[in-house]
mmCIF file with all atom_site columns, C-alpha atoms in Angstrom:
data_model
loop_
_atom_site.group_PDB
_atom_site.id
_atom_site.type_symbol
_atom_site.label_atom_id
_atom_site.label_alt_id
_atom_site.label_comp_id
_atom_site.label_asym_id
_atom_site.label_entity_id
_atom_site.label_seq_id
_atom_site.pdbx_PDB_ins_code
_atom_site.Cartn_x
_atom_site.Cartn_y
_atom_site.Cartn_z
_atom_site.occupancy
_atom_site.B_iso_or_equiv
_atom_site.pdbx_formal_charge
_atom_site.auth_seq_id
_atom_site.auth_comp_id
_atom_site.auth_asym_id
_atom_site.auth_atom_id
_atom_site.pdbx_PDB_model_num
ATOM 1   C CA . MET A 1 1   ? 154.768 73.710 -70.665 1.00 70.00 ? 1   MET A CA 1
ATOM 2   C CA . GLU A 1 2   ? 154.199 74.261 -66.959 1.00 84.00 ? 2   GLU A CA 1
ATOM 3   C CA . ILE A 1 3   ? 155.005 71.887 -64.077 1.00 87.00 ? 3   ILE A CA 1
ATOM 4   C CA . ILE A 1 4   ? 151.269 71.525 -63.403 1.00 88.00 ? 4   ILE A CA 1
ATOM 5   C CA . ASP A 1 5   ? 150.855 70.210 -66.958 1.00 89.00 ? 5   ASP A CA 1
ATOM 6   C CA . LEU A 1 6   ? 153.444 67.441 -66.238 1.00 93.00 ? 6   LEU A CA 1
ATOM 7   C CA . ILE A 1 7   ? 152.444 66.047 -62.860 1.00 95.00 ? 7   ILE A CA 1
ATOM 8   C CA . THR A 1 8   ? 149.319 65.082 -60.954 1.00 95.00 ? 8   THR A CA 1
ATOM 9   C CA . PRO A 1 9   ? 148.942 64.270 -57.270 1.00 96.00 ? 9   PRO A CA 1
ATOM 10  C CA . GLU A 1 10  ? 149.113 60.580 -58.302 1.00 96.00 ? 10  GLU A CA 1
ATOM 11  C CA . SER A 1 11  ? 152.507 61.081 -59.980 1.00 97.00 ? 11  SER A CA 1
ATOM 12  C CA . VAL A 1 12  ? 154.272 62.253 -56.834 1.00 97.00 ? 12  VAL A CA 1
ATOM 13  C CA . ILE A 1 13  ? 156.055 59.797 -54.503 1.00 97.00 ? 13  ILE A CA 1
ATOM 14  C CA . GLY A 1 14  ? 156.669 61.163 -51.016 1.00 96.00 ? 14  GLY A CA 1
ATOM 15  C CA . ALA A 1 15  ? 159.206 58.666 -49.657 1.00 95.00 ? 15  ALA A CA 1
ATOM 16  C CA . LEU A 1 16  ? 160.655 56.337 -52.294 1.00 97.00 ? 16  LEU A CA 1
ATOM 17  C CA . ARG A 1 17  ? 162.711 53.489 -50.815 1.00 96.00 ? 17  ARG A CA 1
ATOM 18  C CA . ALA A 1 18  ? 165.590 52.698 -53.177 1.00 97.00 ? 18  ALA A CA 1
ATOM 19  C CA . THR A 1 19  ? 169.085 51.548 -52.449 1.00 96.00 ? 19  THR A CA 1
ATOM 20  C CA . SER A 1 20  ? 170.513 52.183 -55.927 1.00 97.00 ? 20  SER A CA 1
ATOM 21  C CA . LYS A 1 21  ? 170.055 54.290 -59.037 1.00 97.00 ? 21  LYS A CA 1
ATOM 22  C CA . LYS A 1 22  ? 168.796 51.219 -60.923 1.00 97.00 ? 22  LYS A CA 1
ATOM 23  C CA . GLN A 1 23  ? 166.193 50.453 -58.247 1.00 98.00 ? 23  GLN A CA 1
ATOM 24  C CA . ALA A 1 24  ? 165.059 54.081 -58.172 1.00 98.00 ? 24  ALA A CA 1
ATOM 25  C CA . LEU A 1 25  ? 164.626 54.086 -61.948 1.00 98.00 ? 25  LEU A CA 1
ATOM 26  C CA . GLN A 1 26  ? 162.750 50.750 -61.789 1.00 98.00 ? 26  GLN A CA 1
ATOM 27  C CA . ASP A 1 27  ? 160.364 52.076 -59.161 1.00 98.00 ? 27  ASP A CA 1
ATOM 28  C CA . LEU A 1 28  ? 159.846 55.290 -61.137 1.00 98.00 ? 28  LEU A CA 1
ATOM 29  C CA . ALA A 1 29  ? 159.194 53.316 -64.324 1.00 98.00 ? 29  ALA A CA 1
ATOM 30  C CA . GLU A 1 30  ? 156.586 51.284 -62.430 1.00 97.00 ? 30  GLU A CA 1
ATOM 31  C CA . LYS A 1 31  ? 154.885 54.483 -61.250 1.00 97.00 ? 31  LYS A CA 1
ATOM 32  C CA . ALA A 1 32  ? 155.093 56.040 -64.725 1.00 97.00 ? 32  ALA A CA 1
ATOM 33  C CA . SER A 1 33  ? 153.642 52.903 -66.286 1.00 97.00 ? 33  SER A CA 1
ATOM 34  C CA . GLY A 1 34  ? 150.496 53.234 -64.192 1.00 96.00 ? 34  GLY A CA 1
ATOM 35  C CA . ILE A 1 35  ? 150.119 56.887 -65.180 1.00 96.00 ? 35  ILE A CA 1
ATOM 36  C CA . THR A 1 36  ? 150.970 56.655 -68.886 1.00 96.00 ? 36  THR A CA 1
ATOM 37  C CA . GLY A 1 37  ? 149.598 53.177 -69.710 1.00 95.00 ? 37  GLY A CA 1
ATOM 38  C CA . GLN A 1 38  ? 152.975 52.295 -71.229 1.00 95.00 ? 38  GLN A CA 1
ATOM 39  C CA . HIS A 1 39  ? 154.843 49.085 -70.420 1.00 96.00 ? 39  HIS A CA 1
ATOM 40  C CA . GLU A 1 40  ? 157.073 49.406 -67.355 1.00 97.00 ? 40  GLU A CA 1
ATOM 41  C CA . ARG A 1 41  ? 159.928 47.616 -69.089 1.00 97.00 ? 41  ARG A CA 1
ATOM 42  C CA . ALA A 1 42  ? 159.800 49.949 -72.078 1.00 97.00 ? 42  ALA A CA 1
ATOM 43  C CA . ILE A 1 43  ? 159.996 52.978 -69.790 1.00 97.00 ? 43  ILE A CA 1
ATOM 44  C CA . PHE A 1 44  ? 162.836 51.448 -67.755 1.00 98.00 ? 44  PHE A CA 1
ATOM 45  C CA . ASP A 1 45  ? 164.791 50.540 -70.920 1.00 97.00 ? 45  ASP A CA 1
ATOM 46  C CA . VAL A 1 46  ? 164.476 54.108 -72.261 1.00 96.00 ? 46  VAL A CA 1
ATOM 47  C CA . LEU A 1 47  ? 165.690 55.520 -68.927 1.00 97.00 ? 47  LEU A CA 1
ATOM 48  C CA . MET A 1 48  ? 168.640 53.150 -68.714 1.00 97.00 ? 48  MET A CA 1
ATOM 49  C CA . GLU A 1 49  ? 169.636 53.885 -72.303 1.00 96.00 ? 49  GLU A CA 1
ATOM 50  C CA . ARG A 1 50  ? 169.628 57.598 -71.497 1.00 94.00 ? 50  ARG A CA 1
ATOM 51  C CA . GLU A 1 51  ? 171.781 56.967 -68.391 1.00 95.00 ? 51  GLU A CA 1
ATOM 52  C CA . ARG A 1 52  ? 174.272 55.058 -70.557 1.00 95.00 ? 52  ARG A CA 1
ATOM 53  C CA . LEU A 1 53  ? 174.683 58.210 -72.636 1.00 94.00 ? 53  LEU A CA 1
ATOM 54  C CA . GLY A 1 54  ? 175.476 60.211 -69.520 1.00 92.00 ? 54  GLY A CA 1
ATOM 55  C CA . THR A 1 55  ? 174.145 60.667 -66.035 1.00 93.00 ? 55  THR A CA 1
ATOM 56  C CA . THR A 1 56  ? 170.970 62.636 -65.429 1.00 94.00 ? 56  THR A CA 1
ATOM 57  C CA . GLY A 1 57  ? 172.230 63.475 -61.946 1.00 94.00 ? 57  GLY A CA 1
ATOM 58  C CA . VAL A 1 58  ? 172.588 67.198 -62.413 1.00 95.00 ? 58  VAL A CA 1
ATOM 59  C CA . GLY A 1 59  ? 174.101 67.985 -59.005 1.00 94.00 ? 59  GLY A CA 1
ATOM 60  C CA . ASN A 1 60  ? 173.006 69.233 -55.584 1.00 95.00 ? 60  ASN A CA 1
ATOM 61  C CA . GLY A 1 61  ? 171.154 65.946 -54.915 1.00 97.00 ? 61  GLY A CA 1
ATOM 62  C CA . ILE A 1 62  ? 168.909 66.261 -57.994 1.00 97.00 ? 62  ILE A CA 1
ATOM 63  C CA . ALA A 1 63  ? 168.366 63.928 -60.956 1.00 97.00 ? 63  ALA A CA 1
ATOM 64  C CA . ILE A 1 64  ? 166.153 64.539 -63.980 1.00 97.00 ? 64  ILE A CA 1
ATOM 65  C CA . PRO A 1 65  ? 165.973 61.225 -65.836 1.00 97.00 ? 65  PRO A CA 1
ATOM 66  C CA . HIS A 1 66  ? 164.125 61.577 -69.128 1.00 96.00 ? 66  HIS A CA 1
ATOM 67  C CA . GLY A 1 67  ? 163.356 59.781 -72.308 1.00 95.00 ? 67  GLY A CA 1
ATOM 68  C CA . LYS A 1 68  ? 161.041 59.534 -75.327 1.00 94.00 ? 68  LYS A CA 1
ATOM 69  C CA . LEU A 1 69  ? 158.536 56.821 -76.122 1.00 95.00 ? 69  LEU A CA 1
ATOM 70  C CA . PRO A 1 70  ? 156.771 56.629 -79.496 1.00 92.00 ? 70  PRO A CA 1
ATOM 71  C CA . SER A 1 71  ? 153.305 55.804 -78.208 1.00 91.00 ? 71  SER A CA 1
ATOM 72  C CA . LEU A 1 72  ? 152.919 58.597 -75.641 1.00 94.00 ? 72  LEU A CA 1
ATOM 73  C CA . ASP A 1 73  ? 150.274 61.216 -76.397 1.00 92.00 ? 73  ASP A CA 1
ATOM 74  C CA . ARG A 1 74  ? 151.802 64.020 -74.301 1.00 94.00 ? 74  ARG A CA 1
ATOM 75  C CA . LEU A 1 75  ? 154.574 64.800 -71.790 1.00 96.00 ? 75  LEU A CA 1
ATOM 76  C CA . TYR A 1 76  ? 154.378 63.155 -68.345 1.00 97.00 ? 76  TYR A CA 1
ATOM 77  C CA . GLY A 1 77  ? 156.258 63.784 -65.156 1.00 97.00 ? 77  GLY A CA 1
ATOM 78  C CA . VAL A 1 78  ? 156.845 61.756 -62.007 1.00 98.00 ? 78  VAL A CA 1
ATOM 79  C CA . PHE A 1 79  ? 158.450 63.335 -58.950 1.00 98.00 ? 79  PHE A CA 1
ATOM 80  C CA . ALA A 1 80  ? 159.995 61.385 -56.099 1.00 98.00 ? 80  ALA A CA 1
ATOM 81  C CA . ARG A 1 81  ? 161.666 62.312 -52.835 1.00 98.00 ? 81  ARG A CA 1
ATOM 82  C CA . LEU A 1 82  ? 163.935 59.403 -51.868 1.00 98.00 ? 82  LEU A CA 1
ATOM 83  C CA . GLU A 1 83  ? 163.943 58.243 -48.253 1.00 96.00 ? 83  GLU A CA 1
ATOM 84  C CA . GLU A 1 84  ? 167.728 58.025 -48.409 1.00 97.00 ? 84  GLU A CA 1
ATOM 85  C CA . PRO A 1 85  ? 170.014 59.542 -51.030 1.00 97.00 ? 85  PRO A CA 1
ATOM 86  C CA . VAL A 1 86  ? 171.452 57.128 -53.647 1.00 97.00 ? 86  VAL A CA 1
ATOM 87  C CA . ASP A 1 87  ? 174.515 57.322 -55.861 1.00 96.00 ? 87  ASP A CA 1
ATOM 88  C CA . PHE A 1 88  ? 173.435 58.532 -59.308 1.00 95.00 ? 88  PHE A CA 1
ATOM 89  C CA . GLN A 1 89  ? 176.950 59.139 -60.655 1.00 94.00 ? 89  GLN A CA 1
ATOM 90  C CA . SER A 1 90  ? 175.989 62.825 -60.522 1.00 95.00 ? 90  SER A CA 1
ATOM 91  C CA . ILE A 1 91  ? 178.196 65.460 -62.086 1.00 93.00 ? 91  ILE A CA 1
ATOM 92  C CA . ASP A 1 92  ? 179.183 66.666 -58.584 1.00 96.00 ? 92  ASP A CA 1
ATOM 93  C CA . ASP A 1 93  ? 179.509 63.128 -57.117 1.00 95.00 ? 93  ASP A CA 1
ATOM 94  C CA . GLN A 1 94  ? 176.770 63.928 -54.555 1.00 96.00 ? 94  GLN A CA 1
ATOM 95  C CA . PRO A 1 95  ? 174.072 61.344 -53.903 1.00 97.00 ? 95  PRO A CA 1
ATOM 96  C CA . VAL A 1 96  ? 170.524 62.102 -55.178 1.00 98.00 ? 96  VAL A CA 1
ATOM 97  C CA . ASP A 1 97  ? 167.395 62.466 -53.104 1.00 98.00 ? 97  ASP A CA 1
ATOM 98  C CA . LEU A 1 98  ? 165.101 64.459 -55.436 1.00 98.00 ? 98  LEU A CA 1
ATOM 99  C CA . VAL A 1 99  ? 164.169 62.930 -58.784 1.00 98.00 ? 99  VAL A CA 1
ATOM 100 C CA . PHE A 1 100 ? 161.936 64.409 -61.477 1.00 98.00 ? 100 PHE A CA 1
ATOM 101 C CA . LEU A 1 101 ? 161.293 61.867 -64.265 1.00 98.00 ? 101 LEU A CA 1
ATOM 102 C CA . LEU A 1 102 ? 160.162 63.305 -67.580 1.00 97.00 ? 102 LEU A CA 1
ATOM 103 C CA . LEU A 1 103 ? 158.706 61.195 -70.402 1.00 97.00 ? 103 LEU A CA 1
ATOM 104 C CA . ALA A 1 104 ? 157.844 62.623 -73.842 1.00 95.00 ? 104 ALA A CA 1
ATOM 105 C CA . PRO A 1 105 ? 156.411 61.365 -77.103 1.00 95.00 ? 105 PRO A CA 1
ATOM 106 C CA . GLU A 1 106 ? 158.931 60.900 -79.917 1.00 92.00 ? 106 GLU A CA 1
ATOM 107 C CA . SER A 1 107 ? 157.254 63.839 -81.674 1.00 89.00 ? 107 SER A CA 1
ATOM 108 C CA . ALA A 1 108 ? 157.665 66.239 -78.740 1.00 86.00 ? 108 ALA A CA 1
ATOM 109 C CA . GLY A 1 109 ? 160.604 68.099 -80.267 1.00 83.00 ? 109 GLY A CA 1
ATOM 110 C CA . ALA A 1 110 ? 161.147 71.442 -78.581 1.00 88.00 ? 110 ALA A CA 1
ATOM 111 C CA . ASP A 1 111 ? 158.406 70.823 -75.966 1.00 88.00 ? 111 ASP A CA 1
ATOM 112 C CA . HIS A 1 112 ? 160.573 68.117 -74.404 1.00 87.00 ? 112 HIS A CA 1
ATOM 113 C CA . LEU A 1 113 ? 163.522 70.534 -74.112 1.00 89.00 ? 113 LEU A CA 1
ATOM 114 C CA . LYS A 1 114 ? 161.310 73.295 -72.758 1.00 91.00 ? 114 LYS A CA 1
ATOM 115 C CA . ALA A 1 115 ? 159.884 70.961 -70.097 1.00 91.00 ? 115 ALA A CA 1
ATOM 116 C CA . LEU A 1 116 ? 163.419 69.883 -69.149 1.00 91.00 ? 116 LEU A CA 1
ATOM 117 C CA . ALA A 1 117 ? 164.462 73.489 -68.840 1.00 91.00 ? 117 ALA A CA 1
ATOM 118 C CA . ARG A 1 118 ? 161.429 74.352 -66.724 1.00 90.00 ? 118 ARG A CA 1
ATOM 119 C CA . VAL A 1 119 ? 162.067 71.462 -64.338 1.00 93.00 ? 119 VAL A CA 1
ATOM 120 C CA . SER A 1 120 ? 165.761 72.263 -64.171 1.00 92.00 ? 120 SER A CA 1
ATOM 121 C CA . ARG A 1 121 ? 165.112 75.921 -63.324 1.00 91.00 ? 121 ARG A CA 1
ATOM 122 C CA . LEU A 1 122 ? 162.719 74.957 -60.540 1.00 91.00 ? 122 LEU A CA 1
ATOM 123 C CA . LEU A 1 123 ? 165.101 72.404 -59.006 1.00 93.00 ? 123 LEU A CA 1
ATOM 124 C CA . ARG A 1 124 ? 168.126 74.716 -59.209 1.00 92.00 ? 124 ARG A CA 1
ATOM 125 C CA . ASP A 1 125 ? 166.480 76.878 -56.556 1.00 90.00 ? 125 ASP A CA 1
ATOM 126 C CA . LYS A 1 126 ? 168.147 75.831 -53.282 1.00 92.00 ? 126 LYS A CA 1
ATOM 127 C CA . ALA A 1 127 ? 165.282 77.210 -51.135 1.00 91.00 ? 127 ALA A CA 1
ATOM 128 C CA . ALA A 1 128 ? 162.732 75.297 -53.218 1.00 91.00 ? 128 ALA A CA 1
ATOM 129 C CA . CYS A 1 129 ? 164.734 72.086 -52.811 1.00 94.00 ? 129 CYS A CA 1
ATOM 130 C CA . GLU A 1 130 ? 164.988 72.567 -49.066 1.00 95.00 ? 130 GLU A CA 1
ATOM 131 C CA . LYS A 1 131 ? 161.207 72.878 -48.872 1.00 94.00 ? 131 LYS A CA 1
ATOM 132 C CA . LEU A 1 132 ? 160.848 69.698 -50.968 1.00 95.00 ? 132 LEU A CA 1
ATOM 133 C CA . ARG A 1 133 ? 163.311 67.839 -48.719 1.00 96.00 ? 133 ARG A CA 1
ATOM 134 C CA . GLY A 1 134 ? 161.343 68.960 -45.680 1.00 95.00 ? 134 GLY A CA 1
ATOM 135 C CA . THR A 1 135 ? 158.306 66.703 -46.221 1.00 92.00 ? 135 THR A CA 1
ATOM 136 C CA . ASP A 1 136 ? 157.619 63.154 -47.204 1.00 90.00 ? 136 ASP A CA 1
ATOM 137 C CA . SER A 1 137 ? 153.920 63.684 -47.879 1.00 95.00 ? 137 SER A CA 1
ATOM 138 C CA . ALA A 1 138 ? 153.044 63.175 -51.560 1.00 95.00 ? 138 ALA A CA 1
ATOM 139 C CA . ASP A 1 139 ? 150.171 65.649 -51.274 1.00 95.00 ? 139 ASP A CA 1
ATOM 140 C CA . ALA A 1 140 ? 152.418 68.267 -49.675 1.00 95.00 ? 140 ALA A CA 1
ATOM 141 C CA . LEU A 1 141 ? 155.113 67.705 -52.284 1.00 96.00 ? 141 LEU A CA 1
ATOM 142 C CA . TYR A 1 142 ? 152.595 68.147 -55.091 1.00 96.00 ? 142 TYR A CA 1
ATOM 143 C CA . ALA A 1 143 ? 151.322 71.382 -53.569 1.00 94.00 ? 143 ALA A CA 1
ATOM 144 C CA . LEU A 1 144 ? 154.871 72.630 -53.101 1.00 93.00 ? 144 LEU A CA 1
ATOM 145 C CA . LEU A 1 145 ? 155.910 71.778 -56.670 1.00 93.00 ? 145 LEU A CA 1
ATOM 146 C CA . THR A 1 146 ? 152.932 73.456 -58.231 1.00 90.00 ? 146 THR A CA 1
ATOM 147 C CA . ASP A 1 147 ? 153.092 76.496 -55.888 1.00 88.00 ? 147 ASP A CA 1
ATOM 148 C CA . LEU A 1 148 ? 156.833 76.964 -56.391 1.00 80.00 ? 148 LEU A CA 1
ATOM 149 C CA . ALA A 1 149 ? 156.481 76.660 -60.168 1.00 77.00 ? 149 ALA A CA 1
ATOM 150 C CA . GLU A 1 150 ? 153.544 79.082 -60.222 1.00 76.00 ? 150 GLU A CA 1
ATOM 151 C CA . ASN A 1 151 ? 155.448 81.634 -58.121 1.00 72.00 ? 151 ASN A CA 1
ATOM 152 C CA . ARG A 1 152 ? 158.482 81.361 -60.409 1.00 62.00 ? 152 ARG A CA 1
ATOM 153 C CA . ALA A 1 153 ? 156.292 81.954 -63.474 1.00 55.00 ? 153 ALA A CA 1
ATOM 154 C CA . ALA A 1 154 ? 154.641 85.013 -61.927 1.00 47.00 ? 154 ALA A CA 1
#
């Protein structure tokens, strides 16, 4: 499962305005709803339930919220660069400005974990994150994400 299999240019948000973790997740659920055809509320509820289990703020300004929905046909990703960092109750207590949402079908099994690992590896790269933080153009972010992921795979 490659990054290019998870996102499209339409699933990248260049400058998301959110003042809280909840608002960021609501806005991401809205975007994901348009891409997946799933109900926005169902996506939001899955994301909030996952957050109740433990934060998806993994540190260094990055969050990878994720969840499973029974009626999805494949894995989907939504990437957002936040205009201003928000508190995500991250493991390092740092606010988050880069968010990669991952949604999977209930039946995804190991593919869900592989996709999470792939996204995590990409966003652990400090140089890659600096490049992502350097633009608020959705098209440029999509190109960066796919280029960075391709170069890491090579």
